[in-house]
Short mmCIF file of C-alpha atoms and ligand atoms in Angstrom, two decimals:
data_model
loop_
_atom_site.label_atom_id
_atom_site.label_comp_id
_atom_site.label_asym_id
_atom_site.label_seq_id
_atom_site.Cartn_x
_atom_site.Cartn_y
_atom_site.Cartn_z
CA UNK K 1 25.46 -10.69 5.74
CA UNK K 2 26.46 -10.79 9.17
CA UNK K 3 22.38 -10.43 10.29
CA UNK K 4 21.14 -13.55 7.93
CA UNK K 5 24.75 -15.78 8.43
CA UNK K 6 23.52 -15.20 12.17
CA UNK K 7 19.94 -16.44 11.59
CA UNK K 8 21.14 -19.26 9.53
CA UNK K 9 23.17 -20.58 12.36
CA UNK K 10 20.52 -19.80 15.00
CA UNK K 11 17.13 -21.31 15.29
CA UNK K 12 14.89 -20.15 12.40
CA UNK K 13 13.15 -16.99 13.06
CA UNK K 14 9.51 -16.37 14.44
CA UNK K 15 7.77 -13.12 12.76
CA UNK K 16 4.35 -11.40 13.72
CA UNK K 17 2.96 -9.24 11.17
CA UNK K 18 0.50 -6.33 12.05
CA UNK K 19 -2.46 -6.26 9.95
CA UNK K 20 -5.80 -8.09 8.89
CA UNK K 21 -6.25 -7.62 4.66
CA UNK K 22 -4.90 -8.79 1.72
CA UNK K 23 -1.54 -7.20 1.98
CA UNK K 24 -0.74 -9.08 5.26
CA UNK K 25 -2.32 -12.39 3.76
CA UNK K 26 0.56 -11.92 1.16
CA UNK K 27 3.34 -11.14 3.46
CA UNK K 28 2.39 -13.88 5.31
CA UNK K 29 2.27 -16.35 2.66
CA UNK K 30 5.90 -15.01 0.96
CA UNK K 31 7.72 -14.65 4.27
CA UNK K 32 6.35 -18.34 5.24
CA UNK K 33 8.28 -19.79 2.05
CA UNK K 34 11.53 -18.51 3.47
CA UNK K 35 13.90 -21.22 4.70
CA UNK K 36 15.12 -18.85 7.36
CA UNK K 37 11.58 -18.88 8.79
CA UNK K 38 10.09 -20.58 12.02
CA UNK K 39 6.32 -19.44 12.50
CA UNK K 40 4.79 -16.52 10.97
CA UNK K 41 2.07 -14.87 13.06
CA UNK K 42 -0.50 -12.45 11.64
CA UNK K 43 -2.30 -9.82 14.28
CA UNK K 44 -5.19 -9.79 14.19
CA UNK K 45 -4.96 -11.68 10.69
CA UNK K 46 -8.43 -13.35 8.94
CA UNK K 47 -10.31 -16.08 8.16
CA UNK K 48 -7.43 -17.32 5.18
CA UNK K 49 -4.20 -16.47 6.74
CA UNK K 50 -2.53 -18.99 8.89
CA UNK K 51 -1.60 -18.30 12.28
CA UNK K 52 -4.17 -15.25 13.08
CA UNK K 53 -3.95 -14.34 16.58
CA UNK K 54 -7.14 -12.28 17.74
CA UNK K 55 -4.87 -10.04 20.29
CA UNK K 56 -5.76 -6.56 20.81
CA UNK K 57 -2.72 -4.50 20.31
CA UNK K 58 -4.01 -0.60 21.10
CA UNK K 59 -1.51 -0.97 24.00
CA UNK K 60 1.87 -1.85 22.82
CA UNK K 61 2.76 -3.56 25.95
CA UNK K 62 0.78 -5.79 25.33
CA UNK K 63 1.85 -6.72 21.94
CA UNK K 64 5.47 -6.53 23.42
CA UNK K 65 4.98 -9.53 26.17
CA UNK K 66 3.11 -11.65 23.47
CA UNK K 67 6.16 -11.34 21.04
CA UNK K 68 8.71 -12.76 23.77
CA UNK K 69 6.24 -15.30 25.02
CA UNK K 70 5.95 -16.63 21.41
CA UNK K 71 9.97 -15.81 20.76
CA UNK K 72 9.11 -14.04 18.25
CA UNK K 73 11.88 -11.66 17.09
CA UNK K 74 10.87 -9.55 14.18
CA UNK K 75 7.54 -7.67 13.63
CA UNK K 76 6.66 -6.11 10.47
CA UNK K 77 3.86 -3.93 10.31
CA UNK K 78 1.35 -3.94 7.35
CA UNK K 79 -0.98 -0.55 7.65
CA UNK K 80 -0.16 3.05 7.95
CA UNK K 81 -2.24 3.82 11.05
CA UNK K 82 0.37 1.78 13.91
CA UNK K 83 3.39 3.29 11.99
CA UNK K 84 1.64 6.81 12.44
CA UNK K 85 1.17 6.03 15.76
CA UNK K 86 4.77 5.27 16.51
CA UNK K 87 4.76 1.57 16.79
CA UNK K 88 8.22 1.52 15.57
CA UNK K 89 9.53 4.07 18.14
CA UNK K 90 8.09 1.99 20.66
CA UNK K 91 9.66 -1.36 19.38
CA UNK K 92 12.95 0.42 18.96
CA UNK K 93 13.62 0.35 22.66
CA UNK K 94 13.02 -3.33 22.89
CA UNK K 95 14.85 -6.52 21.56
CA UNK K 96 12.50 -7.21 19.10
CA UNK K 97 13.19 -5.80 15.50
CA UNK K 98 10.62 -3.55 13.74
CA UNK K 99 10.44 -3.24 10.20
CA UNK K 100 9.14 0.36 8.95
CA UNK K 101 9.49 4.08 9.25
CA UNK K 102 9.30 5.77 12.90
CA UNK K 103 6.90 8.60 14.02
CA UNK K 104 8.18 11.39 12.41
CA UNK K 105 9.35 9.66 9.11
CA UNK K 106 5.57 8.21 8.62
CA UNK K 107 4.35 11.92 8.32
CA UNK K 108 5.38 11.30 4.84
CA UNK K 109 1.90 9.49 4.45
CA UNK K 110 0.15 10.87 7.29
CA UNK K 111 0.55 14.24 6.72
CA UNK K 112 -0.34 16.11 3.06
CA UNK K 113 1.28 19.48 3.89
CA UNK K 114 4.66 17.44 5.55
CA UNK K 115 4.96 15.47 2.52
CA UNK K 116 4.43 18.14 -0.03
CA UNK K 117 6.98 20.50 1.79
CA UNK K 118 9.37 17.67 2.10
CA UNK K 119 9.16 17.31 -1.57
CA UNK K 120 9.66 20.86 -2.80
CA UNK K 121 12.66 20.68 -0.18
CA UNK K 122 14.49 17.96 -2.12
CA UNK K 123 13.33 18.85 -5.78
CA UNK K 124 11.32 15.76 -5.80
CA UNK K 125 9.16 16.26 -9.15
CA UNK K 126 4.99 17.20 -7.77
CA UNK K 127 2.07 19.26 -8.63
CA UNK K 128 2.32 22.99 -7.38
CA UNK K 129 0.38 23.39 -4.01
CA UNK K 130 -0.25 25.89 -1.61
CA UNK K 131 -0.83 24.70 1.83
CA UNK K 132 -3.38 26.65 4.39
CA UNK K 133 -2.83 26.29 7.79
CA UNK K 134 -5.50 26.88 10.29
CA UNK K 135 -7.60 28.71 10.99
CA UNK K 136 -9.68 29.00 7.70
CA UNK K 137 -13.25 29.51 6.70
CA UNK K 138 -15.07 28.76 3.41
CA UNK K 139 -14.49 32.39 2.00
CA UNK K 140 -10.49 31.80 2.92
CA UNK K 141 -10.11 28.33 1.39
CA UNK K 142 -12.38 29.29 -1.68
CA UNK K 143 -10.13 32.43 -2.09
CA UNK K 144 -7.19 29.80 -2.33
CA UNK K 145 -8.89 27.45 -4.95
CA UNK K 146 -9.42 30.39 -7.10
CA UNK K 147 -5.68 30.62 -7.62
CA UNK K 148 -5.71 27.50 -9.47
CA UNK K 149 -8.45 28.63 -12.12
CA UNK K 150 -11.52 26.12 -11.28
CA UNK K 151 -9.12 23.01 -11.50
CA UNK K 152 -8.13 22.08 -8.50
CA UNK K 153 -7.21 18.94 -5.88
CA UNK K 154 -8.03 19.25 -2.46
CA UNK K 155 -6.54 17.42 -0.07
CA UNK K 156 -7.18 17.45 4.30
CA UNK K 157 -3.90 16.48 5.61
CA UNK K 158 -4.41 13.89 7.87
CA UNK K 159 -5.00 10.10 7.60
CA UNK K 160 -8.34 9.83 5.79
CA UNK K 161 -8.70 6.28 4.75
CA UNK K 162 -8.74 7.66 1.14
CA UNK K 163 -11.72 9.75 1.71
CA UNK K 164 -9.73 13.20 2.29
CA UNK K 165 -8.94 14.03 -1.33
CA UNK K 166 -11.10 15.96 -3.61
CA UNK K 167 -10.71 15.98 -7.35
CA UNK K 168 -12.40 19.14 -8.55
CA UNK K 169 -13.24 20.34 -12.50
CA UNK K 170 -16.02 22.72 -11.68
CA UNK K 171 -16.76 25.27 -9.50
CA UNK K 172 -19.60 23.25 -8.08
CA UNK K 173 -17.04 20.33 -6.79
CA UNK K 174 -14.74 22.97 -5.38
CA UNK K 175 -17.61 24.40 -3.33
CA UNK K 176 -18.74 20.82 -2.28
CA UNK K 177 -15.30 19.92 -1.42
CA UNK K 178 -15.10 22.91 0.89
CA UNK K 179 -18.22 22.68 2.58
CA UNK K 180 -17.57 18.67 3.04
CA UNK K 181 -13.87 19.09 4.81
CA UNK K 182 -15.45 21.95 6.82
CA UNK K 183 -18.28 19.83 8.05
CA UNK K 184 -16.51 16.59 8.14
CA UNK K 185 -13.36 17.51 9.71
CA UNK K 186 -14.00 20.99 11.21
CA UNK K 187 -10.65 23.12 11.63
CA UNK K 188 -8.47 21.19 12.80
CA UNK K 189 -5.65 20.15 10.15
CA UNK K 190 -3.94 22.12 7.13
CA UNK K 191 -5.54 21.77 3.60
CA UNK K 192 -3.53 21.27 0.36
CA UNK K 193 -4.53 22.95 -2.76
CA UNK K 194 -2.73 21.27 -5.64
CA UNK K 195 -2.63 21.80 -9.40
CA UNK K 196 -4.93 18.87 -11.17
CA UNK K 197 -2.70 16.85 -13.34
CA UNK K 198 -4.08 14.41 -15.69
CA UNK K 199 -2.81 10.92 -16.80
CA UNK K 200 -1.98 7.50 -15.87
CA UNK K 201 -1.06 6.39 -12.52
CA UNK K 202 1.76 3.95 -11.48
CA UNK K 203 2.72 2.88 -8.36
CA UNK K 204 6.19 2.28 -7.48
CA UNK K 205 7.05 0.30 -4.36
CA UNK K 206 10.15 -0.76 -2.59
CA UNK K 207 12.48 -1.34 0.35
CA UNK K 208 14.77 1.49 2.08
CA UNK K 209 17.07 1.49 4.49
CA UNK K 210 17.70 5.29 4.55
CA UNK K 211 20.57 5.17 1.96
CA UNK K 212 19.75 2.97 -0.70
CA UNK K 213 16.22 2.13 -2.31
CA UNK K 214 15.30 -1.28 -4.01
CA UNK K 215 12.37 -1.17 -6.24
CA UNK K 216 9.89 -3.97 -6.99
CA UNK K 217 8.40 -3.67 -10.79
CA UNK K 218 6.09 -1.05 -11.03
CA UNK K 219 2.41 -1.97 -10.85
CA UNK K 220 -1.09 -0.25 -11.22
CA UNK K 221 -3.88 -0.26 -8.80
CA UNK K 222 -7.61 0.37 -10.08
CA UNK K 223 -9.24 2.75 -7.44
CA UNK K 224 -12.66 3.04 -9.00
CA UNK K 225 -15.82 0.94 -8.19
CA UNK K 226 -17.14 -0.05 -12.10
CA UNK K 227 -15.35 -0.52 -15.20
CA UNK K 228 -14.13 1.82 -17.19
CA UNK K 229 -12.98 3.92 -14.02
CA UNK K 230 -16.42 4.79 -12.83
CA UNK K 231 -18.27 5.02 -10.06
CA UNK K 232 -16.95 5.83 -6.54
CA UNK K 233 -13.17 5.64 -5.10
CA UNK K 234 -12.61 2.16 -3.03
CA UNK K 235 -9.77 1.04 -1.60
CA UNK K 236 -8.46 -0.89 -4.83
CA UNK K 237 -10.70 -3.37 -7.27
CA UNK K 238 -7.53 -4.95 -8.96
CA UNK K 239 -3.71 -4.77 -9.49
CA UNK K 240 -1.22 -6.12 -11.96
CA UNK K 241 2.48 -6.50 -12.77
CA UNK K 242 4.64 -5.35 -14.58
CA UNK K 243 3.03 -2.56 -16.58
CA UNK K 244 4.11 -2.13 -20.12
CA UNK K 245 3.54 1.65 -19.99
CA UNK K 246 6.51 1.68 -17.21
CA UNK K 247 9.36 0.96 -19.49
CA UNK K 248 13.05 1.38 -18.84
CA UNK K 249 12.74 5.32 -19.76
CA UNK K 250 9.75 5.77 -17.58
CA UNK K 251 11.43 3.75 -14.45
CA UNK K 252 14.88 5.67 -15.06
CA UNK K 253 12.59 9.18 -15.04
CA UNK K 254 10.93 8.10 -11.95
CA UNK K 255 14.06 7.30 -10.28
CA UNK K 256 16.14 10.71 -11.13
CA UNK K 257 13.39 13.07 -10.47
CA UNK K 258 11.40 11.29 -7.65
CA UNK K 259 12.88 8.32 -5.55
CA UNK K 260 16.58 9.66 -5.58
CA UNK K 261 15.75 13.27 -4.55
CA UNK K 262 13.69 11.44 -1.75
CA UNK K 263 16.21 9.25 -0.69
CA UNK K 264 18.29 12.14 -0.32
CA UNK K 265 15.78 14.07 1.75
CA UNK K 266 15.66 10.90 4.03
CA UNK K 267 19.28 10.73 4.30
CA UNK K 268 19.36 14.29 5.08
CA UNK K 269 16.63 14.68 7.74
CA UNK K 270 18.11 11.62 9.62
CA UNK K 271 14.59 10.00 9.31
CA UNK K 272 14.88 6.47 10.99
CA UNK K 273 13.50 4.81 7.84
CA UNK K 274 13.90 1.00 7.20
CA UNK K 275 11.03 -0.23 5.82
CA UNK K 276 8.71 -0.20 2.58
CA UNK K 277 7.94 2.81 0.81
CA UNK K 278 5.55 3.62 -2.06
CA UNK K 279 5.76 6.32 -4.28
CA UNK K 280 2.14 7.05 -5.97
CA UNK K 281 3.16 8.43 -9.37
CA UNK K 282 1.35 10.29 -12.40
CA UNK K 283 2.40 10.55 -15.73
CA UNK K 284 1.60 13.70 -17.38
CA UNK K 285 2.04 14.16 -20.85
CA UNK K 286 5.31 11.98 -20.73
CA UNK K 287 6.66 13.22 -17.43
CA UNK K 288 6.26 11.58 -14.01
CA UNK K 289 4.77 13.55 -10.71
CA UNK K 290 4.74 12.72 -6.89
CA UNK K 291 0.97 12.40 -5.67
CA UNK K 292 1.58 10.61 -2.71
CA UNK K 293 4.03 8.36 -0.49
CA UNK K 294 2.85 5.75 1.36
CA UNK K 295 5.32 4.25 4.36
CA UNK K 296 4.23 0.53 3.84
CA UNK K 297 3.37 -1.44 1.08
CA UNK K 298 0.21 -0.90 -1.00
CA UNK K 299 -2.89 -2.96 -1.29
CA UNK K 300 -3.67 -4.83 -3.93
CA UNK K 301 -0.40 -3.64 -5.39
CA UNK K 302 1.31 -6.34 -2.77
CA UNK K 303 -0.84 -9.15 -3.72
CA UNK K 304 0.92 -9.02 -7.31
CA UNK K 305 4.66 -7.80 -6.37
CA UNK K 306 5.35 -10.47 -3.47
CA UNK K 307 4.27 -13.38 -6.01
CA UNK K 308 6.15 -11.87 -8.54
CA UNK K 309 9.57 -11.55 -6.55
CA UNK K 310 11.91 -14.37 -6.69
CA UNK K 311 14.13 -13.16 -4.13
CA UNK K 312 13.60 -14.22 -0.38
CA UNK K 313 11.51 -11.33 1.13
CA UNK K 314 13.32 -12.08 4.52
CA UNK K 315 16.23 -11.85 3.04
CA UNK K 316 15.60 -8.40 2.01
CA UNK K 317 13.85 -7.41 4.93
CA UNK K 318 16.96 -8.26 7.24
CA UNK K 319 19.38 -6.62 4.46
CA UNK K 320 17.42 -3.27 5.31
CA UNK K 321 17.19 -3.33 8.79
CA UNK K 322 21.15 -4.05 8.95
CA UNK K 323 21.66 -0.94 6.51
CA UNK K 324 22.94 -3.14 3.82
CA UNK K 325 20.23 -2.82 1.11
CA UNK K 326 22.89 -1.46 -1.31
CA UNK K 327 24.59 -4.84 -1.53
CA UNK K 328 21.55 -7.09 -2.00
CA UNK K 329 19.40 -7.69 -5.49
CA UNK K 330 15.89 -8.30 -6.38
CA UNK K 331 14.83 -11.09 -8.76
CA UNK K 332 11.42 -11.11 -10.38
CA UNK K 333 9.55 -13.88 -11.90
CA UNK K 334 9.00 -13.69 -15.79
CA UNK K 335 5.42 -13.36 -17.10
CA UNK K 336 2.74 -10.99 -15.22
CA UNK K 337 0.43 -11.18 -12.31
CA UNK K 338 -3.28 -10.18 -12.33
CA UNK K 339 -5.12 -9.56 -9.08
CA UNK K 340 -8.89 -9.04 -8.92
CA UNK K 341 -10.50 -8.07 -5.77
CA UNK K 342 -14.22 -9.45 -4.79
CA UNK K 343 -15.86 -7.09 -3.15
CA UNK K 344 -19.39 -7.26 -0.80
CA UNK K 345 -22.58 -5.96 -2.30
CA UNK K 346 -23.14 -2.15 -1.07
CA UNK K 347 -19.25 -1.48 -0.95
CA UNK K 348 -17.40 1.15 -0.75
CA UNK K 349 -20.92 1.96 1.15
CA UNK K 350 -22.49 0.05 3.99
CA UNK K 351 -22.06 -3.58 2.88
CA UNK K 352 -23.39 -7.16 3.71
CA UNK K 353 -21.46 -9.35 5.48
CA UNK K 354 -21.75 -13.25 6.58
CA UNK K 355 -21.91 -14.51 3.06
CA UNK K 356 -20.42 -18.40 3.08
CA UNK K 357 -17.43 -18.57 0.62
CA UNK K 358 -17.42 -21.47 -2.08
CA UNK K 359 -15.06 -23.00 -4.38
CA UNK K 360 -12.10 -22.13 -2.40
CA UNK K 361 -11.03 -25.56 -2.79
CA UNK K 362 -10.71 -24.97 -6.39
CA UNK K 363 -6.87 -25.65 -7.72
CA UNK K 364 -5.30 -23.74 -10.68
CA UNK K 365 -1.77 -23.79 -10.88
CA UNK K 366 -0.15 -20.60 -10.53
CA UNK K 367 -2.72 -18.83 -8.72
CA UNK K 368 -3.21 -17.47 -4.94
CA UNK K 369 -6.59 -16.43 -3.14
CA UNK K 370 -5.50 -13.66 -0.51
CA UNK K 371 -8.09 -13.28 2.02
CA UNK K 372 -8.99 -9.55 2.91
CA UNK K 373 -12.34 -9.48 4.91
CA UNK K 374 -13.08 -12.96 5.52
CA UNK K 375 -13.68 -14.91 8.83
CA UNK K 376 -13.78 -18.72 10.10
CA UNK K 377 -17.27 -19.87 11.10
CA UNK K 378 -18.28 -23.28 12.00
CA UNK K 379 -20.07 -23.52 8.56
CA UNK K 380 -16.69 -22.49 6.28
CA UNK K 381 -15.24 -19.36 5.78
CA UNK K 382 -17.64 -16.25 5.45
CA UNK K 383 -17.25 -12.43 4.15
CA UNK K 384 -16.77 -10.16 7.09
CA UNK K 385 -15.07 -6.72 5.08
CA UNK K 386 -16.06 -4.83 1.94
CA UNK K 387 -13.00 -6.03 0.08
CA UNK K 388 -13.32 -10.04 0.80
CA UNK K 389 -11.02 -11.59 -1.49
CA UNK K 390 -7.75 -11.01 -3.96
CA UNK K 391 -7.80 -13.58 -6.65
CA UNK K 392 -4.17 -13.77 -8.13
CA UNK K 393 -3.14 -15.45 -11.24
CA UNK K 394 0.53 -15.60 -12.69
CA UNK K 395 0.92 -16.33 -16.60
CA UNK K 396 3.27 -16.33 -18.86
CA UNK K 397 2.49 -13.01 -20.48
CA UNK K 398 -0.32 -10.62 -19.47
CA UNK K 399 -3.41 -12.39 -21.42
CA UNK K 400 -2.78 -15.54 -19.86
CA UNK K 401 -2.53 -14.28 -16.30
CA UNK K 402 -6.02 -12.20 -16.82
CA UNK K 403 -7.75 -15.32 -18.49
CA UNK K 404 -6.83 -17.38 -15.33
CA UNK K 405 -7.52 -15.14 -12.54
CA UNK K 406 -11.27 -14.42 -14.26
CA UNK K 407 -11.53 -18.20 -14.86
CA UNK K 408 -11.00 -18.80 -10.92
CA UNK K 409 -13.28 -16.10 -10.36
CA UNK K 410 -16.04 -18.20 -11.97
CA UNK K 411 -15.20 -20.90 -9.29
CA UNK K 412 -14.51 -18.82 -6.42
CA UNK K 413 -18.11 -16.80 -5.27
CA UNK K 414 -20.16 -15.53 -2.54
CA UNK K 415 -23.77 -14.46 -2.49
CA UNK K 416 -23.59 -11.29 -4.40
CA UNK K 417 -20.22 -10.81 -4.55
CA UNK K 418 -18.90 -7.91 -6.94
CA UNK K 419 -15.48 -7.49 -9.10
CA UNK K 420 -14.74 -5.60 -12.14
CA UNK K 421 -14.20 -7.04 -15.41
CA UNK K 422 -11.44 -5.02 -16.97
CA UNK K 423 -8.46 -5.50 -14.41
CA UNK K 424 -5.39 -4.25 -16.82
CA UNK K 425 -7.60 -3.23 -20.04
CA UNK K 426 -5.53 -0.49 -20.44
CA UNK K 427 -2.33 -2.34 -20.38
CA UNK K 428 -3.49 -4.23 -23.67
P1 AMP C 1 -3.67 11.04 -2.88
O1 AMP C 1 -3.97 10.47 -1.62
O2 AMP C 1 -3.03 12.36 -2.74
O3 AMP C 1 -2.61 9.84 -3.79
O4 AMP C 1 -4.65 10.88 -3.99
C1 AMP C 1 -5.53 10.12 -4.17
C2 AMP C 1 -5.96 10.13 -5.95
O5 AMP C 1 -6.58 11.32 -6.06
C3 AMP C 1 -4.88 10.04 -6.62
O6 AMP C 1 -4.56 8.55 -6.93
C4 AMP C 1 -5.35 10.40 -7.56
O7 AMP C 1 -6.15 9.56 -8.59
C5 AMP C 1 -6.19 11.78 -7.37
N1 AMP C 1 -5.17 12.95 -6.93
C6 AMP C 1 -4.29 13.43 -6.17
N2 AMP C 1 -3.54 14.12 -6.72
C7 AMP C 1 -3.68 14.47 -7.95
C8 AMP C 1 -3.51 15.67 -8.62
N3 AMP C 1 -2.48 17.09 -8.30
N4 AMP C 1 -3.91 15.65 -9.88
C9 AMP C 1 -4.60 14.69 -10.38
N5 AMP C 1 -5.39 13.54 -9.40
C10 AMP C 1 -5.02 13.87 -7.99
N1 LIG C 2 -3.13 1.02 -3.28
C1 LIG C 2 -3.13 2.21 -2.89
C2 LIG C 2 -2.67 2.13 -1.41
O1 LIG C 2 -2.38 1.34 -0.71
O2 LIG C 2 -3.24 2.79 -1.03
#
């Protein structure tokens, strides 16, 4: 590959990652092990990520000048907010390579109605839906909900950090969801009503250059706070890969009914999409349905997917940017990977911060601690966010990975830390 050979002949490449969570820690770790890489910076990073840089990048000109000064030639964008704000469009006009979709393509994540109409245009398997444009009121929304016979999922259109989706099984929940949407968001964006599906969820995540999609092995997130999928929704309490249920038959169904039609749409609409892509899939009666696109890596899925990837991530990123993803392979380590997320007391509501983290020096071979909400203080590393740490382990099989992850959880601790004890229980 010309781009890679050029870099091999040149000096090593410096990279800046944008973001501050466990996903960015895992990206930083995986890119740093590439022999093609010089320095990996993370902006703003956190207490556990090497070379974290506290730079305010609200103005992308500031980031551009900083990249030039540090001789950074590749920007990898972690979270969706910068992609939706057009960071890729901004850097496309500069000499710095940027990994991610542009603002138009990012609407696949930032607008539920944009995504649903794209899915229906290209025959992507998804739940039946109705999109209601503004202006609307409680009674017009209730009328649309009634078309779904009392079981419906109501989704606010814009980026809502996981708080804009209301799964309603009863009329009471429907009324409550409509009232919440009207009071929280006003009458500002379309509302999507969707058929309520039921079944296990899978995350299919990969890279696309707009012509090819290469997927990591399937993974599974755990969105609820408590064991047995009880309690409120969170940003993710743990993940594992691979998933036994996602056998070659399921992989093929997902490829044929979701991934390939999506790719056709990306090509047809001439999206500028060179980046990570995430398919949130629900298996209802053995058939896959796409619940959502994310235009980035998932968190906490990244924290198991990148340790499981044998292939050099930078080679994949450069091949994607060169439009040559079809010529590359992806290899994975055998065995299983489990991530247990440690959260602060109070999360996902108001949470405690400032607790000193003990036991970070513990070494168990084949384990990683990816920091999410931490910062470095004189006394040591302290908690500074709701999700604090990702405790990740590799095992020859799933049970060994789980046992190692939980063994490490009993050594790495902070006051009132909390984690689920059943990550991956459904895989057994
Ligand atoms: P989304 O942001 O669209 O992926 O929705 C967030 C979560 O809501 C999903 O991970 C599912 O657990 C649930 N959900 C979304 N859409 C549906 C649906 N049509 N049927 C059942 N559950 C859904
Ligand atoms: N794990 C779900 C997400 O990253 O949105």
